[in-house]
Amino acid sequence: MKSAARVLAIVGGAFLIGTGQAVFFGPISLKEPTTTTGTEGVKGDPNRVPKQMESPSDADSEPVPPEVIAPEIVEPEVRIDGTDDPMNLESAVKEAIADPIPDDVLPTAAFAGIDDLLDAPVPEGTLTLRESKSLWDQGAYFIDARHQEEFDAGHIQYAALLLAQWFDTDPDRAFAVTDSIPTDATIVIYCVGGECDASKNTAAWLEPLGYTDLRIMGAGYEHWVEAGFETETTPTDGGAP
Amino acid sequence: MSNQKSGAMAWVESILLQFPIRVALGGVFIFAAYNKIGGVQSFANAIKGFKILDAETHGHLIISAAYTMPWVEMIAGVLLVLGLWTRASAAVISLMLVAFIAALIHVIMDETISADCSCFGDMQFVCEPGVSWCQVVRNGVLLIPAMYLVWRQGGKLALDQVCGSKTDPDDPTWTVDRSGGQA
C-alpha cells in the first residue's frame, strides 16, 4: 500500500515539474506545418546548375580520348556460361526457356514500369516521385530528415541533412544548415516516405523561421534510389548542400 | 547463528546484486530522461509518431506525456540510485518499460507507421534509432533487474535502510530478530 502511494507521488511530482517546465520555458506545439505541392514557382539554389541545362562548354571541358569516343570492340573469349563453346550457350538458353522461373520469385517491381513508380500514390499534400524529381531538376533545395547513419549511407545528390531534433538538442548545427538557405527558397524535405513524420517535423521547425515554400516528398528515399535518380554516398558533416 | 548467516547473505546480495543493479538501472533512466528533458518538442513529435493517440483530438495528452514522462524517469532513476523508495521507483520503471514494449510492438506490427523510438532522446543506446525488435528486447532485458528490485528492494546499501523504511512490512529482505536485534 505504501509502495502504491509512493508510485503515485513519483508520477504526481513529475507531472508538477513538467508543468513548471512548460510554464517557464514555453509550450510546445503539434501543429502541422503549412506546405505546398506541385512543381510551379520554384526558387532554387542559384549555385546549382539545373540538370537539363548542364552542357559542358568546349572551352572548359577536357579533350575526350579517342578510345572513349570509339572504343575498340573486343570479342569476348569466354562465353556467358563459362565455356568457349557457343553451342553450350545456345543449349543454356533453351534450358532456361524450358524451365521458367516461378512467378513468386520474379521481381515484379522491375516489371511495374518507371511510370508506376514515379506516380505512385503518396499522402495528401505531398509530392510524388515525379514532382520531386522535377523540382530537383529545377534546382530546389533538398533536405534529408532521416538519421545521420542513413544519410551517410546514401542520400539524394546535393541534399543537406537536417533533423528536427537538432533544433532542440544541437541548434548550432541546425542553424548552420538553415543559414545557407534563403527563406524564400523552395525546399523539398524527404525521409523514408509513407507515414514517416520526420519530414513534417523538420518542416514544422522551418516554418517559424520564415521559410514560405516548404514541400514534402511523399515518396521515400528508397523510391528515389529505385528509380535510378541521382544519389551520393559521401559522408558529409551535415552542412549545406 | 542462522540470523547471522542470513544477515551475511543479505550483505553479499546487496553488494553484488542490489547496489550495482540500482546504480546501473537508475543511471540508464537518468541518461534517458536527461536527453528527453532538453528536447521536449522532439519527444512530443516522437510520441505523436507512434500514432497511439490522434494528435488532432488528443494533442493535449501527447504534450502532457512529453513533459511528464522524462521527469518520471528522472525522479525514479535518481531514487533508484539513492536507494530511496526503491520498490516504488523500480515499480514505476517496470510499468514504464511494459508500456514502452507495448507501444513498440504496436509500431512494429503496423507496417504503415515509421517512427523513431526516441527512447534516449537524440542519443542511441544499444539499438538503432528506428523502432525495431531490438528495442523490445532491450526493454525486456531492462525489465528483469527492475522486477528484481521490486521483489528484493534496495538492500543494505540503500537509503531506505536509514530513512524509515526499516519498518516496511513489504520488505522481504528485512528480518527481525525476535530477541530484539536486527538480523
Tab-separated table of C-alpha atoms in Angstrom:
chain	number	residue	atom	x	y	z
A	1	MET	CA	0.000	0.000	0.000
A	2	LYS	CA	2.837	2.307	0.924
A	3	SER	CA	4.588	1.496	-2.358
A	4	ALA	CA	1.443	2.307	-4.362
A	5	ALA	CA	1.225	5.713	-2.696
A	6	ARG	CA	4.875	6.334	-3.491
A	7	VAL	CA	4.332	5.394	-7.133
A	8	LEU	CA	1.576	7.982	-7.303
A	9	ALA	CA	3.844	10.512	-5.566
A	10	ILE	CA	6.590	9.964	-8.145
A	11	VAL	CA	4.203	10.372	-11.081
A	12	GLY	CA	2.470	13.366	-9.487
A	13	GLY	CA	5.778	15.041	-8.722
A	14	ALA	CA	6.931	14.512	-12.284
A	15	PHE	CA	3.696	15.984	-13.600
A	16	LEU	CA	4.137	19.106	-11.446
A	17	ILE	CA	7.759	19.570	-12.508
A	18	GLY	CA	6.822	19.015	-16.160
A	19	THR	CA	4.050	21.575	-15.876
A	20	GLY	CA	6.501	24.033	-14.386
A	21	GLN	CA	8.888	23.383	-17.256
A	22	ALA	CA	6.083	24.096	-19.738
A	23	VAL	CA	5.179	27.337	-17.939
A	24	PHE	CA	8.712	28.685	-17.607
A	25	PHE	CA	10.213	27.528	-20.896
A	26	GLY	CA	7.213	27.936	-23.166
A	27	PRO	CA	4.760	25.433	-24.546
A	28	ILE	CA	5.380	23.078	-27.437
A	29	SER	CA	3.165	22.599	-30.446
A	30	LEU	CA	1.982	19.682	-32.535
A	31	LYS	CA	0.662	21.906	-35.306
A	32	GLU	CA	1.102	20.535	-38.802
A	33	PRO	CA	3.352	22.728	-40.960
A	34	THR	CA	1.911	24.600	-43.913
A	35	THR	CA	3.326	23.040	-47.034
A	36	THR	CA	2.749	23.447	-50.739
A	37	THR	CA	2.531	20.949	-53.565
A	38	GLY	CA	3.163	20.965	-57.270
A	39	THR	CA	6.188	21.867	-59.305
A	40	GLU	CA	5.480	25.507	-60.078
A	41	GLY	CA	7.213	28.647	-58.815
A	42	VAL	CA	10.480	27.046	-57.868
A	43	LYS	CA	13.178	29.236	-56.405
A	44	GLY	CA	16.185	27.016	-56.291
A	45	ASP	CA	19.822	27.153	-55.426
A	46	PRO	CA	21.492	29.674	-57.760
A	47	ASN	CA	24.816	27.936	-57.286
A	48	ARG	CA	23.462	24.675	-58.592
A	49	VAL	CA	23.086	24.232	-62.322
A	50	PRO	CA	19.789	22.599	-63.124
A	51	LYS	CA	20.379	19.240	-64.731
A	52	GLN	CA	18.658	19.931	-68.041
A	53	MET	CA	20.913	22.971	-68.523
A	54	GLU	CA	24.085	21.026	-67.905
A	55	SER	CA	26.125	21.111	-71.076
A	56	PRO	CA	29.844	21.406	-70.630
A	57	SER	CA	31.254	24.030	-72.925
A	58	ASP	CA	34.021	23.080	-75.252
A	59	ALA	CA	36.323	25.618	-73.687
A	60	ASP	CA	36.001	24.182	-70.193
A	61	SER	CA	35.917	20.520	-70.982
A	62	GLU	CA	38.988	18.397	-71.349
A	63	PRO	CA	39.541	16.682	-74.684
A	64	VAL	CA	37.970	13.255	-74.760
A	65	PRO	CA	40.399	10.470	-75.606
A	66	PRO	CA	39.612	8.870	-78.967
A	67	GLU	CA	39.311	5.418	-77.418
A	68	VAL	CA	36.413	6.674	-75.326
A	69	ILE	CA	34.615	8.073	-78.384
A	70	ALA	CA	35.179	4.930	-80.398
A	71	PRO	CA	36.126	2.146	-78.029
A	72	GLU	CA	37.663	-0.902	-79.523
A	73	ILE	CA	35.183	-3.755	-79.656
A	74	VAL	CA	36.730	-6.857	-78.246
A	75	GLU	CA	35.145	-10.176	-78.923
A	76	PRO	CA	34.687	-11.970	-75.584
A	77	GLU	CA	36.775	-15.058	-75.345
A	78	VAL	CA	34.725	-16.642	-72.629
A	79	ARG	CA	31.052	-17.335	-73.132
A	80	ILE	CA	28.422	-16.400	-70.601
A	81	ASP	CA	28.155	-19.996	-69.473
A	82	GLY	CA	31.858	-20.102	-68.758
A	83	THR	CA	32.921	-22.162	-71.748
A	84	ASP	CA	34.400	-21.463	-75.165
A	85	ASP	CA	31.713	-23.433	-76.916
A	86	PRO	CA	28.955	-21.249	-78.372
A	87	MET	CA	26.704	-24.281	-78.611
A	88	ASN	CA	26.672	-24.521	-74.828
A	89	LEU	CA	25.258	-21.005	-74.627
A	90	GLU	CA	22.512	-21.950	-77.037
A	91	SER	CA	21.656	-25.029	-75.025
A	92	ALA	CA	21.718	-22.999	-71.790
A	93	VAL	CA	19.165	-20.579	-73.263
A	94	LYS	CA	16.980	-23.463	-74.358
A	95	GLU	CA	17.142	-24.931	-70.852
A	96	ALA	CA	16.195	-21.607	-69.320
A	97	ILE	CA	13.175	-21.318	-71.590
A	98	ALA	CA	12.118	-24.867	-70.854
A	99	ASP	CA	12.430	-24.310	-67.111
A	100	PRO	CA	10.757	-20.950	-66.422
A	101	ILE	CA	11.228	-19.128	-63.123
A	102	PRO	CA	8.196	-19.467	-60.805
A	103	ASP	CA	6.018	-16.363	-60.551
A	104	ASP	CA	6.683	-15.909	-56.848
A	105	VAL	CA	10.389	-15.290	-57.372
A	106	LEU	CA	10.019	-12.847	-60.219
A	107	PRO	CA	10.998	-9.279	-59.283
A	108	THR	CA	7.580	-7.807	-60.056
A	109	ALA	CA	8.698	-4.262	-59.255
A	110	ALA	CA	11.115	-4.388	-62.126
A	111	PHE	CA	8.213	-5.020	-64.496
A	112	ALA	CA	5.867	-2.479	-62.962
A	113	GLY	CA	7.342	0.278	-65.068
A	114	ILE	CA	9.001	3.529	-64.118
A	115	ASP	CA	5.764	5.484	-64.597
A	116	ASP	CA	4.039	3.485	-61.876
A	117	LEU	CA	6.899	4.293	-59.541
A	118	LEU	CA	7.009	7.977	-60.445
A	119	ASP	CA	3.268	8.428	-59.980
A	120	ALA	CA	2.794	6.029	-57.067
A	121	PRO	CA	0.178	7.302	-54.593
A	122	VAL	CA	1.547	9.490	-51.812
A	123	PRO	CA	-0.092	11.001	-48.700
A	124	GLU	CA	-2.262	14.024	-49.412
A	125	GLY	CA	-0.391	17.314	-49.653
A	126	THR	CA	2.929	15.686	-50.501
A	127	LEU	CA	4.902	15.324	-53.715
A	128	THR	CA	5.034	12.281	-55.933
A	129	LEU	CA	8.387	10.999	-57.040
A	130	ARG	CA	7.864	12.580	-60.461
A	131	GLU	CA	7.148	16.001	-58.945
A	132	SER	CA	10.099	15.671	-56.601
A	133	LYS	CA	12.444	14.841	-59.455
A	134	SER	CA	11.123	17.794	-61.424
A	135	LEU	CA	11.862	20.099	-58.503
A	136	TRP	CA	15.316	18.582	-58.113
A	137	ASP	CA	15.978	19.212	-61.794
A	138	GLN	CA	14.903	22.826	-61.308
A	139	GLY	CA	17.460	23.224	-58.549
A	140	ALA	CA	15.227	23.192	-55.482
A	141	TYR	CA	16.944	22.734	-52.121
A	142	PHE	CA	16.575	19.213	-50.781
A	143	ILE	CA	16.695	18.401	-47.099
A	144	ASP	CA	17.155	14.879	-45.765
A	145	ALA	CA	15.271	14.397	-42.484
A	146	ARG	CA	16.430	10.848	-41.868
A	147	HIS	CA	19.119	9.773	-39.425
A	148	GLN	CA	22.797	10.545	-39.787
A	149	GLU	CA	23.675	6.899	-40.500
A	150	GLU	CA	21.058	6.640	-43.222
A	151	PHE	CA	22.228	9.932	-44.733
A	152	ASP	CA	25.843	8.814	-44.723
A	153	ALA	CA	24.924	5.537	-46.376
A	154	GLY	CA	23.302	7.404	-49.246
A	155	HIS	CA	21.183	10.453	-49.933
A	156	ILE	CA	19.754	12.465	-52.784
A	157	GLN	CA	22.509	14.389	-54.510
A	158	TYR	CA	23.014	17.908	-53.094
A	159	ALA	CA	20.653	17.200	-50.171
A	160	ALA	CA	21.548	18.581	-46.764
A	161	LEU	CA	20.979	16.661	-43.571
A	162	LEU	CA	18.701	18.437	-41.109
A	163	LEU	CA	16.992	16.556	-38.305
A	164	ALA	CA	14.123	18.178	-36.428
A	165	GLN	CA	15.613	17.232	-33.075
A	166	TRP	CA	18.750	19.236	-33.835
A	167	PHE	CA	16.750	22.395	-33.186
A	168	ASP	CA	16.227	21.062	-29.665
A	169	THR	CA	19.497	19.391	-28.931
A	170	ASP	CA	22.071	20.876	-31.310
A	171	PRO	CA	20.765	24.237	-32.559
A	172	ASP	CA	24.168	25.400	-33.822
A	173	ARG	CA	24.250	22.503	-36.246
A	174	ALA	CA	20.658	23.128	-37.321
A	175	PHE	CA	21.182	26.832	-37.920
A	176	ALA	CA	24.399	26.133	-39.831
A	177	VAL	CA	22.170	24.432	-42.383
A	178	THR	CA	19.346	26.964	-42.376
A	179	ASP	CA	21.761	29.910	-42.635
A	180	SER	CA	22.798	28.649	-46.064
A	181	ILE	CA	19.244	28.522	-47.417
A	182	PRO	CA	17.317	31.740	-48.161
A	183	THR	CA	13.882	31.926	-46.594
A	184	ASP	CA	12.111	32.318	-49.934
A	185	ALA	CA	13.761	29.256	-51.440
A	186	THR	CA	11.873	26.146	-52.473
A	187	ILE	CA	12.735	23.398	-50.020
A	188	VAL	CA	11.829	19.764	-50.547
A	189	ILE	CA	12.091	17.642	-47.401
A	190	TYR	CA	12.187	13.879	-47.530
A	191	CYS	CA	12.581	10.908	-45.224
A	192	VAL	CA	11.706	7.249	-45.748
A	193	GLY	CA	8.302	8.094	-47.187
A	194	GLY	CA	4.813	6.890	-46.353
A	195	GLU	CA	3.777	7.707	-42.799
A	196	CYS	CA	7.250	8.959	-41.881
A	197	ASP	CA	6.796	12.059	-39.738
A	198	ALA	CA	10.399	13.232	-39.829
A	199	SER	CA	9.856	15.475	-42.864
A	200	LYS	CA	6.836	17.160	-41.278
A	201	ASN	CA	8.712	17.638	-38.016
A	202	THR	CA	11.585	19.346	-39.786
A	203	ALA	CA	9.132	21.478	-41.782
A	204	ALA	CA	7.394	22.445	-38.542
A	205	TRP	CA	10.703	23.851	-37.276
A	206	LEU	CA	11.484	25.647	-40.537
A	207	GLU	CA	8.104	27.364	-40.883
A	208	PRO	CA	8.500	29.681	-37.852
A	209	LEU	CA	11.951	30.620	-39.145
A	210	GLY	CA	10.266	32.296	-42.111
A	211	TYR	CA	10.520	29.638	-44.785
A	212	THR	CA	7.494	30.027	-47.012
A	213	ASP	CA	7.885	27.363	-49.695
A	214	LEU	CA	8.161	24.043	-47.918
A	215	ARG	CA	7.275	20.916	-49.847
A	216	ILE	CA	7.313	17.369	-48.588
A	217	MET	CA	8.293	14.455	-50.746
A	218	GLY	CA	5.696	11.774	-50.145
A	219	ALA	CA	7.813	9.123	-51.788
A	220	GLY	CA	10.750	7.921	-49.742
A	221	TYR	CA	14.445	7.854	-50.434
A	222	GLU	CA	14.285	4.176	-51.365
A	223	HIS	CA	11.879	5.033	-54.201
A	224	TRP	CA	14.313	7.666	-55.427
A	225	VAL	CA	17.051	5.043	-55.496
A	226	GLU	CA	14.749	2.507	-57.126
A	227	ALA	CA	14.031	4.981	-59.909
A	228	GLY	CA	17.751	5.330	-60.527
A	229	PHE	CA	17.888	9.041	-59.780
A	230	GLU	CA	20.973	10.896	-58.609
A	231	THR	CA	22.360	9.998	-55.223
A	232	GLU	CA	25.620	10.364	-53.410
A	233	THR	CA	27.077	8.462	-50.534
A	234	THR	CA	29.975	10.594	-49.474
A	235	PRO	CA	29.656	11.205	-45.750
A	236	THR	CA	29.283	14.898	-45.022
A	237	ASP	CA	29.309	16.975	-41.906
A	238	GLY	CA	25.595	17.622	-42.318
A	239	GLY	CA	26.248	21.048	-43.701
A	240	ALA	CA	24.706	22.894	-46.595
A	241	PRO	CA	24.432	21.309	-49.997
B	1	MET	CA	23.537	-18.452	14.103
B	2	SER	CA	21.071	-18.690	11.227
B	3	ASN	CA	20.281	-14.994	11.647
B	4	GLN	CA	23.976	-14.172	11.346
B	5	LYS	CA	24.165	-16.298	8.227
B	6	SER	CA	21.128	-14.678	6.604
B	7	GLY	CA	22.482	-11.263	7.559
B	8	ALA	CA	25.774	-12.017	5.848
B	9	MET	CA	23.936	-13.267	2.779
B	10	ALA	CA	21.904	-10.070	2.720
B	11	TRP	CA	25.132	-8.030	2.686
B	12	VAL	CA	26.579	-10.151	-0.096
B	13	GLU	CA	23.395	-9.763	-2.143
B	14	SER	CA	23.367	-6.030	-1.514
B	15	ILE	CA	26.957	-5.552	-2.614
B	16	LEU	CA	26.978	-7.927	-5.561
B	17	LEU	CA	23.459	-7.500	-6.925
B	18	GLN	CA	21.191	-4.854	-5.495
B	19	PHE	CA	23.649	-1.963	-5.384
B	20	PRO	CA	25.122	-2.388	-8.894
B	21	ILE	CA	21.691	-3.071	-10.373
B	22	ARG	CA	20.232	0.001	-8.724
B	23	VAL	CA	23.010	2.259	-9.921
B	24	ALA	CA	23.080	0.834	-13.447
B	25	LEU	CA	19.328	0.824	-13.995
B	26	GLY	CA	18.882	4.203	-12.356
B	27	GLY	CA	21.757	5.574	-14.410
B	28	VAL	CA	20.217	4.356	-17.641
B	29	PHE	CA	16.940	6.087	-16.823
B	30	ILE	CA	18.650	9.302	-15.719
B	31	PHE	CA	20.542	9.297	-19.033
B	32	ALA	CA	17.320	8.688	-20.966
B	33	ALA	CA	15.469	11.404	-19.071
B	34	TYR	CA	18.275	13.942	-19.440
B	35	ASN	CA	18.241	13.563	-23.223
B	36	LYS	CA	14.482	13.997	-23.385
B	37	ILE	CA	14.110	16.913	-20.996
B	38	GLY	CA	16.300	19.044	-23.258
B	39	GLY	CA	14.251	18.156	-26.333
B	40	VAL	CA	10.608	18.126	-25.331
B	41	GLN	CA	9.386	19.143	-28.779
B	42	SER	CA	11.231	16.261	-30.397
B	43	PHE	CA	9.933	13.848	-27.787
B	44	ALA	CA	6.373	15.067	-28.360
B	45	ASN	CA	6.877	14.542	-32.088
B	46	ALA	CA	8.134	11.041	-31.348
B	47	ILE	CA	5.070	10.233	-29.223
B	48	LYS	CA	2.872	11.586	-31.998
B	49	GLY	CA	4.767	9.424	-34.482
B	50	PHE	CA	3.803	6.271	-32.584
B	51	LYS	CA	0.207	7.043	-33.585
B	52	ILE	CA	-1.240	5.633	-30.396
B	53	LEU	CA	-3.082	8.895	-29.793
B	54	ASP	CA	-4.570	11.063	-32.502
B	55	ALA	CA	-2.703	14.364	-32.474
B	56	GLU	CA	-5.798	16.237	-33.666
B	57	THR	CA	-8.084	15.121	-30.859
B	58	HIS	CA	-5.638	14.160	-28.092
B	59	GLY	CA	-2.805	16.577	-28.696
B	60	HIS	CA	-3.022	17.850	-25.102
B	61	LEU	CA	-2.404	14.314	-23.802
B	62	ILE	CA	0.624	13.921	-26.057
B	63	ILE	CA	2.038	17.235	-24.834
B	64	SER	CA	1.356	16.331	-21.194
B	65	ALA	CA	3.081	12.989	-21.671
B	66	ALA	CA	6.036	14.668	-23.372
B	67	TYR	CA	6.552	16.937	-20.364
B	68	THR	CA	5.792	14.368	-17.659
B	69	MET	CA	7.402	11.123	-18.782
B	70	PRO	CA	11.033	12.343	-18.795
B	71	TRP	CA	10.605	13.669	-15.267
B	72	VAL	CA	9.072	10.387	-14.112
B	73	GLU	CA	12.159	8.659	-15.493
B	74	MET	CA	14.465	11.206	-13.875
B	75	ILE	CA	12.855	11.018	-10.426
B	76	ALA	CA	12.599	7.228	-10.489
B	77	GLY	CA	16.191	6.947	-11.712
B	78	VAL	CA	17.565	9.245	-9.002
B	79	LEU	CA	15.563	7.471	-6.295
B	80	LEU	CA	16.814	4.132	-7.561
B	81	VAL	CA	20.458	5.222	-7.469
B	82	LEU	CA	19.992	6.580	-3.963
B	83	GLY	CA	18.114	3.503	-2.845
B	84	LEU	CA	15.231	5.591	-1.592
B	85	TRP	CA	11.691	4.345	-2.184
B	86	THR	CA	13.391	1.580	-4.119
B	87	ARG	CA	10.387	-0.663	-4.551
B	88	ALA	CA	8.154	2.186	-5.734
B	89	SER	CA	10.715	3.609	-8.142
B	90	ALA	CA	11.508	0.149	-9.526
B	91	ALA	CA	7.771	-0.441	-9.935
B	92	VAL	CA	7.411	2.835	-11.834
B	93	ILE	CA	10.279	1.883	-14.118
B	94	SER	CA	8.805	-1.589	-14.638
B	95	LEU	CA	5.425	-0.143	-15.571
B	96	MET	CA	7.032	2.290	-17.988
B	97	LEU	CA	9.078	-0.463	-19.606
B	98	VAL	CA	5.956	-2.599	-20.067
B	99	ALA	CA	4.151	0.378	-21.618
B	100	PHE	CA	7.141	1.102	-23.887
B	101	ILE	CA	7.270	-2.532	-25.022
B	102	ALA	CA	3.546	-2.485	-25.841
B	103	ALA	CA	3.940	0.773	-27.789
B	104	LEU	CA	6.967	-0.532	-29.695
B	105	ILE	CA	5.141	-3.732	-30.657
B	106	HIS	CA	2.197	-1.612	-31.827
B	107	VAL	CA	4.515	0.312	-34.169
B	108	ILE	CA	6.312	-2.806	-35.401
B	109	MET	CA	3.052	-4.608	-36.133
B	110	ASP	CA	1.577	-1.661	-38.030
B	111	GLU	CA	3.687	-1.536	-41.167
B	112	THR	CA	2.289	1.835	-42.205
B	113	ILE	CA	3.952	3.538	-39.227
B	114	SER	CA	7.546	4.633	-39.489
B	115	ALA	CA	8.536	6.072	-36.133
B	116	ASP	CA	11.644	6.813	-34.155
B	117	CYS	CA	11.994	5.297	-30.726
B	118	SER	CA	13.370	8.465	-29.106
B	119	CYS	CA	13.822	6.244	-26.057
B	120	PHE	CA	17.007	8.141	-25.253
B	121	GLY	CA	16.151	11.360	-26.998
B	122	ASP	CA	18.644	12.162	-29.725
B	123	MET	CA	21.112	9.588	-28.390
B	124	GLN	CA	21.223	5.882	-29.057
B	125	PHE	CA	21.649	3.076	-26.537
B	126	VAL	CA	22.381	-0.372	-27.972
B	127	CYS	CA	19.799	-0.104	-30.796
B	128	GLU	CA	19.407	1.997	-33.924
B	129	PRO	CA	17.003	4.958	-33.651
B	130	GLY	CA	14.217	3.473	-35.763
B	131	VAL	CA	11.714	1.258	-33.965
B	132	SER	CA	12.638	-2.408	-34.232
B	133	TRP	CA	12.591	-5.623	-32.229
B	134	CYS	CA	15.975	-4.586	-30.834
B	135	GLN	CA	14.259	-2.019	-28.614
B	136	VAL	CA	11.678	-4.573	-27.490
B	137	VAL	CA	14.435	-6.981	-26.466
B	138	ARG	CA	16.426	-4.192	-24.805
B	139	ASN	CA	13.442	-3.070	-22.749
B	140	GLY	CA	12.671	-6.695	-21.896
B	141	VAL	CA	16.231	-7.113	-20.635
B	142	LEU	CA	15.934	-3.914	-18.554
B	143	LEU	CA	12.659	-5.215	-17.143
B	144	ILE	CA	14.405	-8.156	-15.452
B	145	PRO	CA	16.543	-6.121	-12.993
B	146	ALA	CA	13.637	-3.722	-12.459
B	147	MET	CA	11.377	-6.589	-11.424
B	148	TYR	CA	14.153	-7.992	-9.269
B	149	LEU	CA	14.353	-4.696	-7.384
B	150	VAL	CA	10.577	-4.645	-6.947
B	151	TRP	CA	10.909	-8.051	-5.352
B	152	ARG	CA	14.133	-7.657	-3.335
B	153	GLN	CA	14.233	-3.865	-2.879
B	154	GLY	CA	17.391	-1.823	-2.449
B	155	GLY	CA	19.372	-3.933	0.007
B	156	LYS	CA	21.635	-2.942	2.844
B	157	LEU	CA	23.354	-0.126	0.968
B	158	ALA	CA	20.131	1.679	0.163
B	159	LEU	CA	18.998	4.873	1.837
B	160	ASP	CA	15.762	3.056	2.584
B	161	GLN	CA	17.696	1.400	5.414
B	162	VAL	CA	18.283	4.681	7.197
B	163	CYS	CA	15.235	6.688	6.186
B	164	GLY	CA	12.431	4.914	7.934
B	165	SER	CA	11.786	2.043	5.571
B	166	LYS	CA	13.148	-0.433	8.078
B	167	THR	CA	9.631	-0.948	9.249
B	168	ASP	CA	8.303	-1.558	5.753
B	169	PRO	CA	6.373	-4.797	6.169
B	170	ASP	CA	6.612	-5.414	2.430
B	171	ASP	CA	10.411	-5.663	2.536
B	172	PRO	CA	11.321	-9.343	2.069
B	173	THR	CA	14.985	-8.712	2.906
B	174	TRP	CA	14.154	-7.260	6.279
B	175	THR	CA	14.100	-9.867	9.015
B	176	VAL	CA	13.717	-9.006	12.652
B	177	ASP	CA	15.376	-10.922	15.402
B	178	ARG	CA	12.615	-11.712	17.871
B	179	SER	CA	15.070	-11.325	20.698
B	180	GLY	CA	15.262	-7.660	19.844
B	181	GLY	CA	18.207	-7.213	17.487
B	182	GLN	CA	18.260	-6.638	13.811
B	183	ALA	CA	19.266	-9.626	11.744
